[in-house]
Tab-separated table of C-alpha atoms in Angstrom:
chain	number	residue	atom	x	y	z
A	1	MET	CA	114.980	80.238	53.775
A	2	GLY	CA	111.707	81.411	55.288
A	3	ASN	CA	109.959	80.406	58.474
A	4	THR	CA	106.161	80.530	58.480
A	5	ASN	CA	104.357	80.727	61.798
A	6	THR	CA	100.986	79.161	62.351
A	7	GLY	CA	98.163	81.471	62.139
A	8	MET	CA	95.891	80.381	59.289
A	9	GLY	CA	95.631	78.019	56.324
A	10	MET	CA	96.474	77.727	52.593
A	11	GLY	CA	95.082	77.024	49.125
A	12	HIS	CA	95.896	74.285	46.637
A	13	ARG	CA	94.819	75.155	43.062
A	14	TRP	CA	96.764	77.550	40.898
A	15	ASP	CA	95.715	80.190	38.364
A	16	SER	CA	96.949	78.984	34.964
A	17	ARG	CA	96.442	82.459	33.529
A	18	SER	CA	99.409	83.929	35.388
A	19	LYS	CA	102.054	85.403	33.119
A	20	GLU	CA	105.254	83.559	32.435
A	21	GLY	CA	107.903	84.471	34.967
A	22	ASP	CA	105.352	85.509	37.594
A	23	SER	CA	104.741	83.513	40.717
A	24	PRO	CA	101.658	81.297	40.224
A	25	ASN	CA	98.537	82.383	42.059
A	26	LEU	CA	97.154	80.078	44.718
A	27	LEU	CA	93.412	79.363	44.619
A	28	MET	CA	90.858	77.599	46.783
A	29	ASP	CA	88.151	75.135	45.809
A	30	SER	CA	85.683	76.666	48.264
A	31	PRO	CA	84.948	80.406	48.571
A	32	GLU	CA	84.489	80.004	52.326
A	33	ASP	CA	87.965	80.796	53.606
A	34	ALA	CA	87.017	82.040	57.054
A	35	PRO	CA	89.867	81.418	59.502
A	36	LEU	CA	89.464	78.744	62.120
A	37	LYS	CA	90.207	79.032	65.802
A	38	LYS	CA	93.817	79.277	66.880
A	39	GLU	CA	93.605	76.041	68.829
A	40	GLU	CA	92.650	74.166	65.664
A	41	TYR	CA	95.658	75.544	63.811
A	42	LEU	CA	97.972	74.319	66.520
A	43	ALA	CA	96.528	70.814	66.196
A	44	TRP	CA	96.049	70.546	62.422
A	45	GLY	CA	97.965	72.531	59.863
A	46	SER	CA	99.965	72.334	56.656
A	47	LEU	CA	101.305	74.829	54.161
A	48	SER	CA	101.374	75.140	50.393
A	49	GLY	CA	102.152	77.980	48.054
A	50	SER	CA	103.817	79.305	44.947
A	51	PHE	CA	107.211	78.123	46.164
A	52	ASN	CA	106.202	74.534	45.318
A	53	ASN	CA	103.487	75.355	42.749
A	54	GLY	CA	100.846	74.030	45.135
A	55	THR	CA	101.800	70.428	44.440
A	56	LYS	CA	102.596	69.416	48.014
A	57	LYS	CA	101.279	70.129	51.485
A	58	ILE	CA	104.088	70.829	53.922
A	59	PRO	CA	103.043	69.926	57.484
A	60	LEU	CA	103.562	72.492	60.216
A	61	THR	CA	105.600	71.137	63.104
A	62	ARG	CA	106.004	72.394	66.638
A	63	ARG	CA	109.439	73.808	67.406
A	64	TRP	CA	111.148	73.988	70.782
A	65	VAL	CA	110.849	77.785	70.722
A	66	SER	CA	107.388	78.185	72.199
A	67	SER	CA	106.940	81.720	70.855
A	68	LEU	CA	107.082	80.409	67.280
A	69	GLY	CA	104.180	77.991	67.743
A	70	LYS	CA	104.004	75.769	64.651
A	71	VAL	CA	106.410	76.427	61.811
A	72	CYS	CA	107.768	74.923	58.630
A	73	ILE	CA	110.927	75.625	56.642
A	74	CYS	CA	110.595	76.276	52.908
A	75	THR	CA	112.970	77.378	50.166
A	76	TYR	CA	112.053	80.836	48.888
A	77	THR	CA	113.295	82.942	45.992
A	78	ASP	CA	113.678	86.688	45.726
A	79	ALA	CA	110.077	87.327	44.644
A	80	PRO	CA	106.568	87.835	46.078
A	81	LEU	CA	105.238	84.436	47.123
A	82	GLN	CA	101.609	83.516	47.701
A	83	HIS	CA	100.577	80.832	50.148
A	84	LYS	CA	97.659	79.399	52.082
A	85	PHE	CA	97.139	77.143	55.067
A	86	TYR	CA	95.343	73.804	55.024
A	87	VAL	CA	93.688	73.434	58.416
A	88	ASP	CA	91.329	70.644	59.436
A	89	GLY	CA	90.388	69.871	55.824
A	90	THR	CA	89.843	73.504	54.803
A	91	TRP	CA	92.010	75.896	52.798
A	92	THR	CA	92.206	79.318	54.409
A	93	HIS	CA	94.474	82.320	54.925
A	94	ASP	CA	95.669	84.499	57.777
A	95	PRO	CA	93.818	87.852	57.809
A	96	ALA	CA	96.424	89.278	60.200
A	97	GLU	CA	99.152	88.933	57.549
A	98	PRO	CA	99.465	90.713	54.153
A	99	VAL	CA	97.043	89.353	51.548
A	100	VAL	CA	96.579	89.617	47.790
A	101	THR	CA	93.594	88.873	45.550
A	102	ASN	CA	94.291	87.030	42.300
A	103	GLN	CA	92.408	87.159	38.993
A	104	LEU	CA	89.780	84.709	40.257
A	105	SER	CA	89.050	86.886	43.318
A	106	THR	CA	90.687	84.404	45.670
A	107	VAL	CA	92.451	85.849	48.690
A	108	ASN	CA	95.922	84.467	49.449
A	109	ASN	CA	98.594	85.455	51.906
A	110	VAL	CA	101.651	86.997	50.306
A	111	ILE	CA	105.216	87.325	51.539
A	112	GLN	CA	107.990	89.374	49.972
A	113	VAL	CA	111.386	87.711	50.293
A	114	LYS	CA	114.321	90.067	49.885
A	115	LYS	CA	117.953	89.249	49.298
A	116	THR	CA	118.788	90.702	52.708
A	117	ASP	CA	116.556	88.055	54.306
A	118	PHE	CA	119.064	85.397	53.300
A	119	GLU	CA	121.498	86.875	55.799
A	120	VAL	CA	120.426	84.713	58.723
A	121	PHE	CA	121.614	86.909	61.564
A	122	ASP	CA	120.329	90.123	59.988
A	123	ALA	CA	116.919	88.548	59.410
A	124	LEU	CA	116.854	87.272	62.996
A	125	MET	CA	117.604	90.744	64.351
A	126	VAL	CA	114.770	92.221	62.275
A	127	TYR	CA	112.380	89.518	63.537
A	128	LEU	CA	113.347	90.090	67.178
A	129	GLN	CA	112.994	93.849	66.744
A	130	LYS	CA	109.475	93.439	65.360
A	131	CYS	CA	108.540	91.150	68.254
A	132	SER	CA	109.842	93.654	70.811
A	133	ASP	CA	107.975	96.501	69.120
A	134	MET	CA	104.733	94.509	69.334
A	135	SER	CA	105.213	93.572	72.988
A	136	LEU	CA	106.149	97.048	74.239
A	137	PRO	CA	103.498	99.799	74.542
A	138	SER	CA	103.809	102.569	72.016
A	139	ARG	CA	105.464	105.634	73.486
A	140	SER	CA	107.517	108.516	72.236
A	141	ILE	CA	111.271	108.092	72.575
A	142	PRO	CA	113.261	111.318	72.973
A	143	SER	CA	115.878	111.893	70.319
A	144	GLY	CA	119.532	112.496	71.035
A	145	PRO	CA	121.962	110.827	73.434
A	146	TYR	CA	120.828	109.963	76.925
A	147	ILE	CA	122.425	112.196	79.564
A	148	PRO	CA	122.090	110.812	83.097
A	149	LYS	CA	121.004	113.171	85.823
A	150	GLN	CA	123.439	114.170	88.519
A	151	GLU	CA	121.619	112.132	91.164
A	152	ASP	CA	121.892	109.028	88.956
A	153	LYS	CA	125.657	108.942	89.394
A	154	PHE	CA	127.181	107.079	92.312
A	155	LYS	CA	128.911	109.389	94.735
A	156	SER	CA	130.826	106.519	96.342
A	157	LEU	CA	131.626	102.870	95.844
A	158	PRO	CA	128.830	100.359	96.494
A	159	ILE	CA	128.650	98.884	99.982
A	160	LEU	CA	130.216	95.467	100.428
A	161	PRO	CA	127.609	92.777	101.240
A	162	PRO	CA	127.615	91.932	104.978
A	163	HIS	CA	128.318	88.237	104.445
A	164	LEU	CA	131.638	89.121	102.797
A	165	LEU	CA	132.837	91.039	105.849
A	166	GLN	CA	133.630	87.852	107.753
A	167	VAL	CA	137.351	88.062	107.100
A	168	ILE	CA	139.373	85.255	108.674
A	169	LEU	CA	142.721	87.066	108.459
A	170	ASN	CA	143.964	88.256	111.861
A	171	LYS	CA	140.901	86.733	113.440
A	172	HIS	CA	141.411	85.654	117.044
A	173	THR	CA	141.117	81.953	117.760
A	174	GLY	CA	140.327	80.192	120.987
A	175	ILE	CA	143.068	79.118	123.373
A	176	SER	CA	142.270	75.440	122.799
A	177	CYS	CA	142.713	75.789	119.033
A	178	ASP	CA	145.957	75.351	117.190
A	179	PRO	CA	147.179	78.889	116.427
A	180	ALA	CA	148.503	77.672	113.061
A	181	LEU	CA	144.981	76.737	111.947
A	182	LEU	CA	142.435	79.241	110.752
A	183	PRO	CA	138.768	78.867	111.661
A	184	GLU	CA	136.536	77.178	109.099
A	185	PRO	CA	135.389	79.889	106.683
A	186	ASN	CA	131.841	80.559	105.601
A	187	HIS	CA	131.063	79.175	102.154
A	188	VAL	CA	130.265	82.663	100.807
A	189	MET	CA	133.868	83.679	101.464
A	190	LEU	CA	135.322	81.116	99.092
A	191	ASN	CA	137.002	82.191	95.849
A	192	HIS	CA	137.111	85.853	96.905
A	193	LEU	CA	140.242	87.993	97.033
A	194	TYR	CA	140.704	89.816	100.330
A	195	SER	CA	143.167	92.560	101.134
A	196	LEU	CA	144.239	93.887	104.517
A	197	SER	CA	144.895	97.542	105.095
A	198	ILE	CA	148.402	98.492	104.091
A	199	LYS	CA	150.575	98.609	107.186
A	200	ASP	CA	154.301	99.300	107.431
A	201	GLY	CA	154.498	99.437	103.636
A	202	VAL	CA	153.262	95.871	103.195
A	203	MET	CA	150.067	94.810	101.437
A	204	VAL	CA	148.561	91.421	102.317
A	205	LEU	CA	146.260	89.548	99.935
A	206	SER	CA	144.469	86.278	100.630
A	207	ALA	CA	142.072	83.864	98.947
A	208	THR	CA	140.391	80.753	100.356
A	209	HIS	CA	139.563	77.702	98.247
A	210	ARG	CA	137.957	74.391	99.073
A	211	CYS	CA	138.817	70.912	97.861
A	212	LYS	CA	136.327	68.326	99.068
A	213	ARG	CA	136.281	68.899	102.858
A	214	LYS	CA	139.600	70.728	103.108
A	215	TYR	CA	140.012	74.519	103.069
A	216	VAL	CA	143.224	76.155	101.880
A	217	THR	CA	143.968	79.847	102.366
A	218	SER	CA	146.783	81.363	100.314
A	219	LEU	CA	148.547	84.557	101.447
A	220	MET	CA	150.655	86.957	99.427
A	221	TYR	CA	152.773	89.705	100.954
A	222	LYS	CA	153.729	92.575	98.693
A	223	SER	CA	156.000	95.474	99.576
A	224	ILE	CA	154.602	98.830	98.517
C-alpha cells in the first residue's frame, strides 16, 4: 500500500511506446504543468498513475491526521511508479518530489516502492523519522554513548511536593471532635501510600480512599 500526500497534480495519457514489462509512462495533454497554489490542491485534487494505467482518477480525501493533508490509498507493486495530480482541471506534478521525464519529454512524479515498504510498522517508522529530520534543525550529533556529567546526577532523592505533606496520621483533633474520626483529608492526599517513621520496631502504612462523600483510611501495622 502507498499513501500519497497532496502537493501537486497528475497526468492522464500514457506512452504506448513503453517496453513490455515496464511501468507505463504518464503523459499530459498540455505542456503547461506549472504547479498550482497549495490552497487549490487542498480544495481540488485527484490522483492517477501507472498503478491503474491512467484509466481512473482517484480523488484525494482529507484524513483525520492533519499533518497528512489530503491523501489517497492505492495498491502498488514492487516497481518504479509514475503518477501525476489532477488539480482544478489541470494535470500537473509536484516539483518537490522525485520526477522523471519520459520519451515524450513529459515530466511525471515517480515513486519507488520496495518490498520493505509493505511492512506497515517499518514503513511508518521510516516516515516518522523523515518527518522529524525535516522539522529539526541540522546539527552535528556526537558519536558514541552519552555519558552524563557528574552534576547531572541527583545527589539525593527529589523533594516531596508540599501538598503531600499534610499527613492525617497522628494529627491532633479538636476536643469537640470524636477522637475515633480523622479530619477530612485534602483531595490531593487520596490514593497515596503513607508511612510513619519506624518506632519500637513497628512500621505503619496508611492509604485514604474516597467513595462518593465518604472517606476511608486503611492502616497496616508491620513488625520489623
